Amino acid sequence: MKGGSILGKSFGSKVTLGIIAGFFFYVLCSMHGFGSYLGEGIASGFSSNSYIGLFLRLGGFIFVVGSIIFGISLLNKRQYLTRKISFSQICCFKRIGLKDISFIFALVILVFPIVNVLDEVGIYYFGDHTERFAQFGENMNLLLFVLSMAVIGPITEEIMVRGVFLHMLRSWHPVIAITVTSAVFSIIHLNPHQALYTIPSSIVYTFVAVITGSILASIIAHILHNFITTLF
């Protein structure tokens, strides 16, 4: 969240930046959906259903990262920005210390009871929208299931949300940027059940990314959360 905005710091520029961020994020979500659909289609060609979840996640990851790299190359080539940008600038993978990692673990564990309560409330009022993941787990090898749901999925989502989207809002006040980014992450799950119970964890992911200045922090938090839910 440090550094000036490419488009400037006036209110009008921030609104414009928000619109651009929203549009580009919509494109990324569309590419993620297309990649996931394509990956699932490829996996369905196998005799076994045990690879569907893995190919679905891999397809989404490949199309998201590929879209970001293509977008950066296009912007730099066309000279739309005042200075060139790189993937590492947008998705900062700055190393974080053991103290930060311990803090992240503690936060994830602390919010887990709240997530579980909201999960039960969401199921009660809106139905269980995570049944498909359970079906994947029944058909997949445990290692592949954990790799798909607790590693590839979180990395892809963090690159999209706490990488691209949050980076584009870095000139906004941190509280507003955290609030908007956290809400967007919950909304993209596209159902009220998951949108509800992901709110606390989304706030944690965004908060640790902002205070450390590294997407590694949110990736670690997200992987830890999904790892626990996948196994238990």
mmCIF file with all atom_site columns, C-alpha atoms in Angstrom:
data_model
loop_
_atom_site.group_PDB
_atom_site.id
_atom_site.type_symbol
_atom_site.label_atom_id
_atom_site.label_alt_id
_atom_site.label_comp_id
_atom_site.label_asym_id
_atom_site.label_entity_id
_atom_site.label_seq_id
_atom_site.pdbx_PDB_ins_code
_atom_site.Cartn_x
_atom_site.Cartn_y
_atom_site.Cartn_z
_atom_site.occupancy
_atom_site.B_iso_or_equiv
_atom_site.pdbx_formal_charge
_atom_site.auth_seq_id
_atom_site.auth_comp_id
_atom_site.auth_asym_id
_atom_site.auth_atom_id
_atom_site.pdbx_PDB_model_num
ATOM 1   C CA . MET A 1 1   ? 0.000   0.000   0.000   1.00 0.00 ? 1   MET A CA 1
ATOM 2   C CA . LYS A 1 2   ? 3.017   2.282   -0.116  1.00 0.00 ? 2   LYS A CA 1
ATOM 3   C CA . GLY A 1 3   ? 3.873   4.594   -2.958  1.00 0.00 ? 3   GLY A CA 1
ATOM 4   C CA . GLY A 1 4   ? 1.887   7.014   -5.089  1.00 0.00 ? 4   GLY A CA 1
ATOM 5   C CA . SER A 1 5   ? -0.756  6.059   -7.571  1.00 0.00 ? 5   SER A CA 1
ATOM 6   C CA . ILE A 1 6   ? 0.152   6.024   -11.239 1.00 0.00 ? 6   ILE A CA 1
ATOM 7   C CA . LEU A 1 7   ? -2.973  8.038   -11.970 1.00 0.00 ? 7   LEU A CA 1
ATOM 8   C CA . GLY A 1 8   ? -2.480  10.555  -9.196  1.00 0.00 ? 8   GLY A CA 1
ATOM 9   C CA . LYS A 1 9   ? -4.016  11.111  -5.776  1.00 0.00 ? 9   LYS A CA 1
ATOM 10  C CA . SER A 1 10  ? -7.001  13.387  -6.412  1.00 0.00 ? 10  SER A CA 1
ATOM 11  C CA . PHE A 1 11  ? -10.492 12.153  -5.569  1.00 0.00 ? 11  PHE A CA 1
ATOM 12  C CA . GLY A 1 12  ? -11.421 11.964  -9.240  1.00 0.00 ? 12  GLY A CA 1
ATOM 13  C CA . SER A 1 13  ? -8.338  9.911   -9.998  1.00 0.00 ? 13  SER A CA 1
ATOM 14  C CA . LYS A 1 14  ? -9.143  7.523   -7.165  1.00 0.00 ? 14  LYS A CA 1
ATOM 15  C CA . VAL A 1 15  ? -12.671 7.032   -8.449  1.00 0.00 ? 15  VAL A CA 1
ATOM 16  C CA . THR A 1 16  ? -11.311 6.429   -11.942 1.00 0.00 ? 16  THR A CA 1
ATOM 17  C CA . LEU A 1 17  ? -8.783  3.999   -10.525 1.00 0.00 ? 17  LEU A CA 1
ATOM 18  C CA . GLY A 1 18  ? -11.555 2.157   -8.687  1.00 0.00 ? 18  GLY A CA 1
ATOM 19  C CA . ILE A 1 19  ? -13.548 1.798   -11.891 1.00 0.00 ? 19  ILE A CA 1
ATOM 20  C CA . ILE A 1 20  ? -10.498 0.541   -13.780 1.00 0.00 ? 20  ILE A CA 1
ATOM 21  C CA . ALA A 1 21  ? -9.688  -1.878  -10.957 1.00 0.00 ? 21  ALA A CA 1
ATOM 22  C CA . GLY A 1 22  ? -13.243 -3.185  -10.983 1.00 0.00 ? 22  GLY A CA 1
ATOM 23  C CA . PHE A 1 23  ? -13.238 -3.660  -14.752 1.00 0.00 ? 23  PHE A CA 1
ATOM 24  C CA . PHE A 1 24  ? -9.867  -5.417  -14.829 1.00 0.00 ? 24  PHE A CA 1
ATOM 25  C CA . PHE A 1 25  ? -10.900 -7.597  -11.898 1.00 0.00 ? 25  PHE A CA 1
ATOM 26  C CA . TYR A 1 26  ? -14.079 -8.542  -13.760 1.00 0.00 ? 26  TYR A CA 1
ATOM 27  C CA . VAL A 1 27  ? -11.940 -9.574  -16.730 1.00 0.00 ? 27  VAL A CA 1
ATOM 28  C CA . LEU A 1 28  ? -9.728  -11.660 -14.433 1.00 0.00 ? 28  LEU A CA 1
ATOM 29  C CA . CYS A 1 29  ? -12.766 -13.357 -12.883 1.00 0.00 ? 29  CYS A CA 1
ATOM 30  C CA . SER A 1 30  ? -14.063 -14.137 -16.365 1.00 0.00 ? 30  SER A CA 1
ATOM 31  C CA . MET A 1 31  ? -10.724 -15.608 -17.405 1.00 0.00 ? 31  MET A CA 1
ATOM 32  C CA . HIS A 1 32  ? -10.579 -17.588 -14.177 1.00 0.00 ? 32  HIS A CA 1
ATOM 33  C CA . GLY A 1 33  ? -14.028 -18.993 -14.879 1.00 0.00 ? 33  GLY A CA 1
ATOM 34  C CA . PHE A 1 34  ? -13.125 -19.832 -18.464 1.00 0.00 ? 34  PHE A CA 1
ATOM 35  C CA . GLY A 1 35  ? -9.871  -21.495 -17.429 1.00 0.00 ? 35  GLY A CA 1
ATOM 36  C CA . SER A 1 36  ? -11.630 -23.514 -14.727 1.00 0.00 ? 36  SER A CA 1
ATOM 37  C CA . TYR A 1 37  ? -14.312 -24.603 -17.198 1.00 0.00 ? 37  TYR A CA 1
ATOM 38  C CA . LEU A 1 38  ? -11.677 -25.599 -19.742 1.00 0.00 ? 38  LEU A CA 1
ATOM 39  C CA . GLY A 1 39  ? -9.666  -27.492 -17.132 1.00 0.00 ? 39  GLY A CA 1
ATOM 40  C CA . GLU A 1 40  ? -12.742 -29.338 -15.949 1.00 0.00 ? 40  GLU A CA 1
ATOM 41  C CA . GLY A 1 41  ? -13.574 -30.199 -19.560 1.00 0.00 ? 41  GLY A CA 1
ATOM 42  C CA . ILE A 1 42  ? -10.105 -31.623 -20.142 1.00 0.00 ? 42  ILE A CA 1
ATOM 43  C CA . ALA A 1 43  ? -10.272 -33.663 -16.929 1.00 0.00 ? 43  ALA A CA 1
ATOM 44  C CA . SER A 1 44  ? -13.677 -35.073 -17.876 1.00 0.00 ? 44  SER A CA 1
ATOM 45  C CA . GLY A 1 45  ? -11.956 -36.791 -20.783 1.00 0.00 ? 45  GLY A CA 1
ATOM 46  C CA . PHE A 1 46  ? -10.111 -39.070 -18.378 1.00 0.00 ? 46  PHE A CA 1
ATOM 47  C CA . SER A 1 47  ? -11.624 -42.379 -17.369 1.00 0.00 ? 47  SER A CA 1
ATOM 48  C CA . SER A 1 48  ? -11.448 -41.349 -13.704 1.00 0.00 ? 48  SER A CA 1
ATOM 49  C CA . ASN A 1 49  ? -13.082 -38.303 -12.075 1.00 0.00 ? 49  ASN A CA 1
ATOM 50  C CA . SER A 1 50  ? -10.221 -37.980 -9.598  1.00 0.00 ? 50  SER A CA 1
ATOM 51  C CA . TYR A 1 51  ? -8.500  -35.205 -11.572 1.00 0.00 ? 51  TYR A CA 1
ATOM 52  C CA . ILE A 1 52  ? -11.425 -32.840 -12.156 1.00 0.00 ? 52  ILE A CA 1
ATOM 53  C CA . GLY A 1 53  ? -10.774 -30.678 -9.097  1.00 0.00 ? 53  GLY A CA 1
ATOM 54  C CA . LEU A 1 54  ? -7.055  -30.439 -9.862  1.00 0.00 ? 54  LEU A CA 1
ATOM 55  C CA . PHE A 1 55  ? -7.492  -29.517 -13.536 1.00 0.00 ? 55  PHE A CA 1
ATOM 56  C CA . LEU A 1 56  ? -10.238 -27.054 -12.629 1.00 0.00 ? 56  LEU A CA 1
ATOM 57  C CA . ARG A 1 57  ? -7.906  -25.220 -10.259 1.00 0.00 ? 57  ARG A CA 1
ATOM 58  C CA . LEU A 1 58  ? -4.923  -25.414 -12.599 1.00 0.00 ? 58  LEU A CA 1
ATOM 59  C CA . GLY A 1 59  ? -6.972  -24.050 -15.490 1.00 0.00 ? 59  GLY A CA 1
ATOM 60  C CA . GLY A 1 60  ? -8.079  -21.073 -13.414 1.00 0.00 ? 60  GLY A CA 1
ATOM 61  C CA . PHE A 1 61  ? -4.521  -20.400 -12.222 1.00 0.00 ? 61  PHE A CA 1
ATOM 62  C CA . ILE A 1 62  ? -2.985  -20.547 -15.687 1.00 0.00 ? 62  ILE A CA 1
ATOM 63  C CA . PHE A 1 63  ? -5.572  -18.242 -17.246 1.00 0.00 ? 63  PHE A CA 1
ATOM 64  C CA . VAL A 1 64  ? -5.389  -15.721 -14.396 1.00 0.00 ? 64  VAL A CA 1
ATOM 65  C CA . VAL A 1 65  ? -1.598  -15.452 -14.387 1.00 0.00 ? 65  VAL A CA 1
ATOM 66  C CA . GLY A 1 66  ? -1.502  -15.474 -18.182 1.00 0.00 ? 66  GLY A CA 1
ATOM 67  C CA . SER A 1 67  ? -4.078  -12.666 -18.356 1.00 0.00 ? 67  SER A CA 1
ATOM 68  C CA . ILE A 1 68  ? -2.115  -10.538 -15.896 1.00 0.00 ? 68  ILE A CA 1
ATOM 69  C CA . ILE A 1 69  ? 1.139   -11.002 -17.794 1.00 0.00 ? 69  ILE A CA 1
ATOM 70  C CA . PHE A 1 70  ? -0.593  -10.224 -21.095 1.00 0.00 ? 70  PHE A CA 1
ATOM 71  C CA . GLY A 1 71  ? -2.243  -7.123  -19.616 1.00 0.00 ? 71  GLY A CA 1
ATOM 72  C CA . ILE A 1 72  ? 1.046   -5.846  -18.217 1.00 0.00 ? 72  ILE A CA 1
ATOM 73  C CA . SER A 1 73  ? 2.808   -6.423  -21.532 1.00 0.00 ? 73  SER A CA 1
ATOM 74  C CA . LEU A 1 74  ? 0.059   -4.575  -23.403 1.00 0.00 ? 74  LEU A CA 1
ATOM 75  C CA . LEU A 1 75  ? 0.098   -1.600  -21.020 1.00 0.00 ? 75  LEU A CA 1
ATOM 76  C CA . ASN A 1 76  ? 3.884   -1.315  -21.183 1.00 0.00 ? 76  ASN A CA 1
ATOM 77  C CA . LYS A 1 77  ? 3.987   -1.699  -24.963 1.00 0.00 ? 77  LYS A CA 1
ATOM 78  C CA . ARG A 1 78  ? 1.270   0.889   -25.567 1.00 0.00 ? 78  ARG A CA 1
ATOM 79  C CA . GLN A 1 79  ? 2.816   3.223   -22.980 1.00 0.00 ? 79  GLN A CA 1
ATOM 80  C CA . TYR A 1 80  ? -0.533  3.898   -21.309 1.00 0.00 ? 80  TYR A CA 1
ATOM 81  C CA . LEU A 1 81  ? 1.206   4.439   -17.957 1.00 0.00 ? 81  LEU A CA 1
ATOM 82  C CA . THR A 1 82  ? 3.741   7.042   -16.868 1.00 0.00 ? 82  THR A CA 1
ATOM 83  C CA . ARG A 1 83  ? 6.165   4.247   -15.964 1.00 0.00 ? 83  ARG A CA 1
ATOM 84  C CA . LYS A 1 84  ? 6.508   0.592   -16.805 1.00 0.00 ? 84  LYS A CA 1
ATOM 85  C CA . ILE A 1 85  ? 5.185   -1.998  -14.399 1.00 0.00 ? 85  ILE A CA 1
ATOM 86  C CA . SER A 1 86  ? 6.047   -5.633  -13.773 1.00 0.00 ? 86  SER A CA 1
ATOM 87  C CA . PHE A 1 87  ? 4.286   -8.669  -12.342 1.00 0.00 ? 87  PHE A CA 1
ATOM 88  C CA . SER A 1 88  ? 6.423   -8.510  -9.191  1.00 0.00 ? 88  SER A CA 1
ATOM 89  C CA . GLN A 1 89  ? 5.336   -4.910  -8.596  1.00 0.00 ? 89  GLN A CA 1
ATOM 90  C CA . ILE A 1 90  ? 1.662   -5.794  -8.722  1.00 0.00 ? 90  ILE A CA 1
ATOM 91  C CA . CYS A 1 91  ? 1.993   -9.075  -6.831  1.00 0.00 ? 91  CYS A CA 1
ATOM 92  C CA . CYS A 1 92  ? 4.707   -8.296  -4.313  1.00 0.00 ? 92  CYS A CA 1
ATOM 93  C CA . PHE A 1 93  ? 6.182   -11.510 -2.939  1.00 0.00 ? 93  PHE A CA 1
ATOM 94  C CA . LYS A 1 94  ? 8.395   -9.761  -0.416  1.00 0.00 ? 94  LYS A CA 1
ATOM 95  C CA . ARG A 1 95  ? 9.812   -12.096 2.211   1.00 0.00 ? 95  ARG A CA 1
ATOM 96  C CA . ILE A 1 96  ? 8.174   -11.964 5.624   1.00 0.00 ? 96  ILE A CA 1
ATOM 97  C CA . GLY A 1 97  ? 9.719   -12.881 8.953   1.00 0.00 ? 97  GLY A CA 1
ATOM 98  C CA . LEU A 1 98  ? 8.932   -15.639 11.414  1.00 0.00 ? 98  LEU A CA 1
ATOM 99  C CA . LYS A 1 99  ? 7.266   -13.109 13.705  1.00 0.00 ? 99  LYS A CA 1
ATOM 100 C CA . ASP A 1 100 ? 4.864   -12.138 10.929  1.00 0.00 ? 100 ASP A CA 1
ATOM 101 C CA . ILE A 1 101 ? 4.135   -15.780 10.117  1.00 0.00 ? 101 ILE A CA 1
ATOM 102 C CA . SER A 1 102 ? 3.369   -16.517 13.769  1.00 0.00 ? 102 SER A CA 1
ATOM 103 C CA . PHE A 1 103 ? 1.037   -13.522 13.867  1.00 0.00 ? 103 PHE A CA 1
ATOM 104 C CA . ILE A 1 104 ? -0.721  -14.745 10.719  1.00 0.00 ? 104 ILE A CA 1
ATOM 105 C CA . PHE A 1 105 ? -1.203  -18.230 12.185  1.00 0.00 ? 105 PHE A CA 1
ATOM 106 C CA . ALA A 1 106 ? -2.638  -16.743 15.364  1.00 0.00 ? 106 ALA A CA 1
ATOM 107 C CA . LEU A 1 107 ? -5.107  -14.531 13.475  1.00 0.00 ? 107 LEU A CA 1
ATOM 108 C CA . VAL A 1 108 ? -6.337  -17.398 11.286  1.00 0.00 ? 108 VAL A CA 1
ATOM 109 C CA . ILE A 1 109 ? -6.892  -19.632 14.308  1.00 0.00 ? 109 ILE A CA 1
ATOM 110 C CA . LEU A 1 110 ? -8.625  -16.862 16.257  1.00 0.00 ? 110 LEU A CA 1
ATOM 111 C CA . VAL A 1 111 ? -11.195 -16.113 13.540  1.00 0.00 ? 111 VAL A CA 1
ATOM 112 C CA . PHE A 1 112 ? -11.899 -19.776 12.838  1.00 0.00 ? 112 PHE A CA 1
ATOM 113 C CA . PRO A 1 113 ? -14.730 -20.075 15.408  1.00 0.00 ? 113 PRO A CA 1
ATOM 114 C CA . ILE A 1 114 ? -16.427 -17.011 13.872  1.00 0.00 ? 114 ILE A CA 1
ATOM 115 C CA . VAL A 1 115 ? -16.074 -18.519 10.397  1.00 0.00 ? 115 VAL A CA 1
ATOM 116 C CA . ASN A 1 116 ? -17.632 -21.775 11.611  1.00 0.00 ? 116 ASN A CA 1
ATOM 117 C CA . VAL A 1 117 ? -20.589 -19.980 13.190  1.00 0.00 ? 117 VAL A CA 1
ATOM 118 C CA . LEU A 1 118 ? -21.222 -17.955 10.024  1.00 0.00 ? 118 LEU A CA 1
ATOM 119 C CA . ASP A 1 119 ? -20.879 -21.145 7.998   1.00 0.00 ? 119 ASP A CA 1
ATOM 120 C CA . GLU A 1 120 ? -23.655 -22.793 10.009  1.00 0.00 ? 120 GLU A CA 1
ATOM 121 C CA . VAL A 1 121 ? -25.829 -19.676 9.770   1.00 0.00 ? 121 VAL A CA 1
ATOM 122 C CA . GLY A 1 122 ? -25.276 -19.554 6.016   1.00 0.00 ? 122 GLY A CA 1
ATOM 123 C CA . ILE A 1 123 ? -26.202 -23.213 5.583   1.00 0.00 ? 123 ILE A CA 1
ATOM 124 C CA . TYR A 1 124 ? -29.331 -22.733 7.680   1.00 0.00 ? 124 TYR A CA 1
ATOM 125 C CA . TYR A 1 125 ? -30.604 -19.758 5.693   1.00 0.00 ? 125 TYR A CA 1
ATOM 126 C CA . PHE A 1 126 ? -29.142 -20.296 2.226   1.00 0.00 ? 126 PHE A CA 1
ATOM 127 C CA . GLY A 1 127 ? -28.260 -23.975 1.950   1.00 0.00 ? 127 GLY A CA 1
ATOM 128 C CA . ASP A 1 128 ? -24.866 -25.632 1.668   1.00 0.00 ? 128 ASP A CA 1
ATOM 129 C CA . HIS A 1 129 ? -23.000 -24.333 -1.381  1.00 0.00 ? 129 HIS A CA 1
ATOM 130 C CA . THR A 1 130 ? -19.809 -26.276 -0.614  1.00 0.00 ? 130 THR A CA 1
ATOM 131 C CA . GLU A 1 131 ? -21.188 -29.727 -1.398  1.00 0.00 ? 131 GLU A CA 1
ATOM 132 C CA . ARG A 1 132 ? -19.369 -29.796 -4.731  1.00 0.00 ? 132 ARG A CA 1
ATOM 133 C CA . PHE A 1 133 ? -16.026 -29.565 -2.940  1.00 0.00 ? 133 PHE A CA 1
ATOM 134 C CA . ALA A 1 134 ? -17.015 -32.504 -0.758  1.00 0.00 ? 134 ALA A CA 1
ATOM 135 C CA . GLN A 1 135 ? -17.789 -34.474 -3.926  1.00 0.00 ? 135 GLN A CA 1
ATOM 136 C CA . PHE A 1 136 ? -14.348 -33.642 -5.271  1.00 0.00 ? 136 PHE A CA 1
ATOM 137 C CA . GLY A 1 137 ? -12.855 -34.926 -2.030  1.00 0.00 ? 137 GLY A CA 1
ATOM 138 C CA . GLU A 1 138 ? -14.681 -38.215 -2.327  1.00 0.00 ? 138 GLU A CA 1
ATOM 139 C CA . ASN A 1 139 ? -13.371 -38.813 -5.848  1.00 0.00 ? 139 ASN A CA 1
ATOM 140 C CA . MET A 1 140 ? -9.827  -37.482 -5.458  1.00 0.00 ? 140 MET A CA 1
ATOM 141 C CA . ASN A 1 141 ? -6.668  -38.711 -3.849  1.00 0.00 ? 141 ASN A CA 1
ATOM 142 C CA . LEU A 1 142 ? -6.191  -36.837 -0.551  1.00 0.00 ? 142 LEU A CA 1
ATOM 143 C CA . LEU A 1 143 ? -2.894  -35.295 -1.668  1.00 0.00 ? 143 LEU A CA 1
ATOM 144 C CA . LEU A 1 144 ? -4.394  -34.049 -4.949  1.00 0.00 ? 144 LEU A CA 1
ATOM 145 C CA . PHE A 1 145 ? -7.441  -32.714 -3.102  1.00 0.00 ? 145 PHE A CA 1
ATOM 146 C CA . VAL A 1 146 ? -5.309  -30.756 -0.636  1.00 0.00 ? 146 VAL A CA 1
ATOM 147 C CA . LEU A 1 147 ? -3.100  -29.484 -3.472  1.00 0.00 ? 147 LEU A CA 1
ATOM 148 C CA . SER A 1 148 ? -6.147  -28.307 -5.434  1.00 0.00 ? 148 SER A CA 1
ATOM 149 C CA . MET A 1 149 ? -8.237  -26.762 -2.672  1.00 0.00 ? 149 MET A CA 1
ATOM 150 C CA . ALA A 1 150 ? -5.638  -25.684 -0.125  1.00 0.00 ? 150 ALA A CA 1
ATOM 151 C CA . VAL A 1 151 ? -2.732  -24.588 -2.334  1.00 0.00 ? 151 VAL A CA 1
ATOM 152 C CA . ILE A 1 152 ? -3.546  -23.816 -5.987  1.00 0.00 ? 152 ILE A CA 1
ATOM 153 C CA . GLY A 1 153 ? -6.962  -22.313 -5.253  1.00 0.00 ? 153 GLY A CA 1
ATOM 154 C CA . PRO A 1 154 ? -5.741  -19.898 -2.542  1.00 0.00 ? 154 PRO A CA 1
ATOM 155 C CA . ILE A 1 155 ? -2.697  -18.812 -4.554  1.00 0.00 ? 155 ILE A CA 1
ATOM 156 C CA . THR A 1 156 ? -4.867  -18.019 -7.578  1.00 0.00 ? 156 THR A CA 1
ATOM 157 C CA . GLU A 1 157 ? -7.428  -16.078 -5.540  1.00 0.00 ? 157 GLU A CA 1
ATOM 158 C CA . GLU A 1 158 ? -4.755  -14.124 -3.678  1.00 0.00 ? 158 GLU A CA 1
ATOM 159 C CA . ILE A 1 159 ? -3.035  -13.109 -6.916  1.00 0.00 ? 159 ILE A CA 1
ATOM 160 C CA . MET A 1 160 ? -6.394  -11.850 -8.191  1.00 0.00 ? 160 MET A CA 1
ATOM 161 C CA . VAL A 1 161 ? -7.681  -10.143 -5.058  1.00 0.00 ? 161 VAL A CA 1
ATOM 162 C CA . ARG A 1 162 ? -4.834  -9.163  -2.747  1.00 0.00 ? 162 ARG A CA 1
ATOM 163 C CA . GLY A 1 163 ? -2.447  -8.951  -5.693  1.00 0.00 ? 163 GLY A CA 1
ATOM 164 C CA . VAL A 1 164 ? -4.056  -7.130  -8.615  1.00 0.00 ? 164 VAL A CA 1
ATOM 165 C CA . PHE A 1 165 ? -7.175  -5.592  -7.069  1.00 0.00 ? 165 PHE A CA 1
ATOM 166 C CA . LEU A 1 166 ? -5.636  -4.425  -3.785  1.00 0.00 ? 166 LEU A CA 1
ATOM 167 C CA . HIS A 1 167 ? -2.558  -3.123  -5.597  1.00 0.00 ? 167 HIS A CA 1
ATOM 168 C CA . MET A 1 168 ? -4.720  -0.911  -7.784  1.00 0.00 ? 168 MET A CA 1
ATOM 169 C CA . LEU A 1 169 ? -6.365  0.565   -4.682  1.00 0.00 ? 169 LEU A CA 1
ATOM 170 C CA . ARG A 1 170 ? -3.082  1.263   -2.900  1.00 0.00 ? 170 ARG A CA 1
ATOM 171 C CA . SER A 1 171 ? -3.557  5.063   -3.064  1.00 0.00 ? 171 SER A CA 1
ATOM 172 C CA . TRP A 1 172 ? -6.841  4.768   -1.152  1.00 0.00 ? 172 TRP A CA 1
ATOM 173 C CA . HIS A 1 173 ? -7.037  5.028   2.628   1.00 0.00 ? 173 HIS A CA 1
ATOM 174 C CA . PRO A 1 174 ? -5.984  1.607   4.022   1.00 0.00 ? 174 PRO A CA 1
ATOM 175 C CA . VAL A 1 175 ? -9.265  1.110   5.912   1.00 0.00 ? 175 VAL A CA 1
ATOM 176 C CA . ILE A 1 176 ? -11.316 1.733   2.757   1.00 0.00 ? 176 ILE A CA 1
ATOM 177 C CA . ALA A 1 177 ? -9.016  -0.437  0.634   1.00 0.00 ? 177 ALA A CA 1
ATOM 178 C CA . ILE A 1 178 ? -9.203  -3.290  3.148   1.00 0.00 ? 178 ILE A CA 1
ATOM 179 C CA . THR A 1 179 ? -12.996 -3.002  3.406   1.00 0.00 ? 179 THR A CA 1
ATOM 180 C CA . VAL A 1 180 ? -13.605 -2.912  -0.345  1.00 0.00 ? 180 VAL A CA 1
ATOM 181 C CA . THR A 1 181 ? -11.122 -5.704  -1.093  1.00 0.00 ? 181 THR A CA 1
ATOM 182 C CA . SER A 1 182 ? -12.514 -7.931  1.646   1.00 0.00 ? 182 SER A CA 1
ATOM 183 C CA . ALA A 1 183 ? -16.063 -7.392  0.397   1.00 0.00 ? 183 ALA A CA 1
ATOM 184 C CA . VAL A 1 184 ? -15.066 -8.137  -3.198  1.00 0.00 ? 184 VAL A CA 1
ATOM 185 C CA . PHE A 1 185 ? -13.437 -11.410 -2.164  1.00 0.00 ? 185 PHE A CA 1
ATOM 186 C CA . SER A 1 186 ? -16.599 -12.544 -0.403  1.00 0.00 ? 186 SER A CA 1
ATOM 187 C CA . ILE A 1 187 ? -18.874 -11.445 -3.250  1.00 0.00 ? 187 ILE A CA 1
ATOM 188 C CA . ILE A 1 188 ? -16.948 -13.326 -5.965  1.00 0.00 ? 188 ILE A CA 1
ATOM 189 C CA . HIS A 1 189 ? -17.975 -16.623 -4.403  1.00 0.00 ? 189 HIS A CA 1
ATOM 190 C CA . LEU A 1 190 ? -21.338 -15.847 -6.035  1.00 0.00 ? 190 LEU A CA 1
ATOM 191 C CA . ASN A 1 191 ? -23.558 -17.343 -3.345  1.00 0.00 ? 191 ASN A CA 1
ATOM 192 C CA . PRO A 1 192 ? -24.751 -15.934 0.008   1.00 0.00 ? 192 PRO A CA 1
ATOM 193 C CA . HIS A 1 193 ? -23.549 -18.944 2.005   1.00 0.00 ? 193 HIS A CA 1
ATOM 194 C CA . GLN A 1 194 ? -19.869 -18.580 1.109   1.00 0.00 ? 194 GLN A CA 1
ATOM 195 C CA . ALA A 1 195 ? -20.082 -14.794 0.891   1.00 0.00 ? 195 ALA A CA 1
ATOM 196 C CA . LEU A 1 196 ? -21.166 -14.760 4.538   1.00 0.00 ? 196 LEU A CA 1
ATOM 197 C CA . TYR A 1 197 ? -18.645 -17.073 6.133   1.00 0.00 ? 197 TYR A CA 1
ATOM 198 C CA . THR A 1 198 ? -15.664 -15.781 4.126   1.00 0.00 ? 198 THR A CA 1
ATOM 199 C CA . ILE A 1 199 ? -16.013 -12.244 5.496   1.00 0.00 ? 199 ILE A CA 1
ATOM 200 C CA . PRO A 1 200 ? -13.848 -12.704 8.647   1.00 0.00 ? 200 PRO A CA 1
ATOM 201 C CA . SER A 1 201 ? -11.114 -14.642 6.869   1.00 0.00 ? 201 SER A CA 1
ATOM 202 C CA . SER A 1 202 ? -11.161 -12.179 3.965   1.00 0.00 ? 202 SER A CA 1
ATOM 203 C CA . ILE A 1 203 ? -10.560 -9.301  6.355   1.00 0.00 ? 203 ILE A CA 1
ATOM 204 C CA . VAL A 1 204 ? -7.631  -11.208 7.870   1.00 0.00 ? 204 VAL A CA 1
ATOM 205 C CA . TYR A 1 205 ? -6.085  -11.972 4.465   1.00 0.00 ? 205 TYR A CA 1
ATOM 206 C CA . THR A 1 206 ? -6.363  -8.350  3.357   1.00 0.00 ? 206 THR A CA 1
ATOM 207 C CA . PHE A 1 207 ? -5.150  -6.961  6.682   1.00 0.00 ? 207 PHE A CA 1
ATOM 208 C CA . VAL A 1 208 ? -1.974  -9.066  6.764   1.00 0.00 ? 208 VAL A CA 1
ATOM 209 C CA . ALA A 1 209 ? -1.241  -8.240  3.119   1.00 0.00 ? 209 ALA A CA 1
ATOM 210 C CA . VAL A 1 210 ? -1.483  -4.516  3.880   1.00 0.00 ? 210 VAL A CA 1
ATOM 211 C CA . ILE A 1 211 ? 0.569   -4.467  7.081   1.00 0.00 ? 211 ILE A CA 1
ATOM 212 C CA . THR A 1 212 ? 3.360   -6.643  5.673   1.00 0.00 ? 212 THR A CA 1
ATOM 213 C CA . GLY A 1 213 ? 3.288   -5.204  2.166   1.00 0.00 ? 213 GLY A CA 1
ATOM 214 C CA . SER A 1 214 ? 3.534   -8.730  0.813   1.00 0.00 ? 214 SER A CA 1
ATOM 215 C CA . ILE A 1 215 ? 1.051   -11.030 -0.894  1.00 0.00 ? 215 ILE A CA 1
ATOM 216 C CA . LEU A 1 216 ? 2.953   -13.923 0.697   1.00 0.00 ? 216 LEU A CA 1
ATOM 217 C CA . ALA A 1 217 ? 1.251   -13.037 3.979   1.00 0.00 ? 217 ALA A CA 1
ATOM 218 C CA . SER A 1 218 ? -2.262  -13.434 2.576   1.00 0.00 ? 218 SER A CA 1
ATOM 219 C CA . ILE A 1 219 ? -1.272  -16.570 0.656   1.00 0.00 ? 219 ILE A CA 1
ATOM 220 C CA . ILE A 1 220 ? 0.037   -18.192 3.840   1.00 0.00 ? 220 ILE A CA 1
ATOM 221 C CA . ALA A 1 221 ? -3.105  -17.200 5.751   1.00 0.00 ? 221 ALA A CA 1
ATOM 222 C CA . HIS A 1 222 ? -5.393  -18.457 2.981   1.00 0.00 ? 222 HIS A CA 1
ATOM 223 C CA . ILE A 1 223 ? -3.520  -21.744 2.562   1.00 0.00 ? 223 ILE A CA 1
ATOM 224 C CA . LEU A 1 224 ? -3.579  -22.351 6.313   1.00 0.00 ? 224 LEU A CA 1
ATOM 225 C CA . HIS A 1 225 ? -7.312  -21.711 6.508   1.00 0.00 ? 225 HIS A CA 1
ATOM 226 C CA . ASN A 1 226 ? -8.130  -23.929 3.533   1.00 0.00 ? 226 ASN A CA 1
ATOM 227 C CA . PHE A 1 227 ? -5.727  -26.623 4.720   1.00 0.00 ? 227 PHE A CA 1
ATOM 228 C CA . ILE A 1 228 ? -7.554  -26.847 8.037   1.00 0.00 ? 228 ILE A CA 1
ATOM 229 C CA . THR A 1 229 ? -11.003 -26.877 6.440   1.00 0.00 ? 229 THR A CA 1
ATOM 230 C CA . THR A 1 230 ? -9.899  -29.436 3.821   1.00 0.00 ? 230 THR A CA 1
ATOM 231 C CA . LEU A 1 231 ? -8.577  -31.904 6.378   1.00 0.00 ? 231 LEU A CA 1
ATOM 232 C CA . PHE A 1 232 ? -11.039 -31.332 9.196   1.00 0.00 ? 232 PHE A CA 1
#
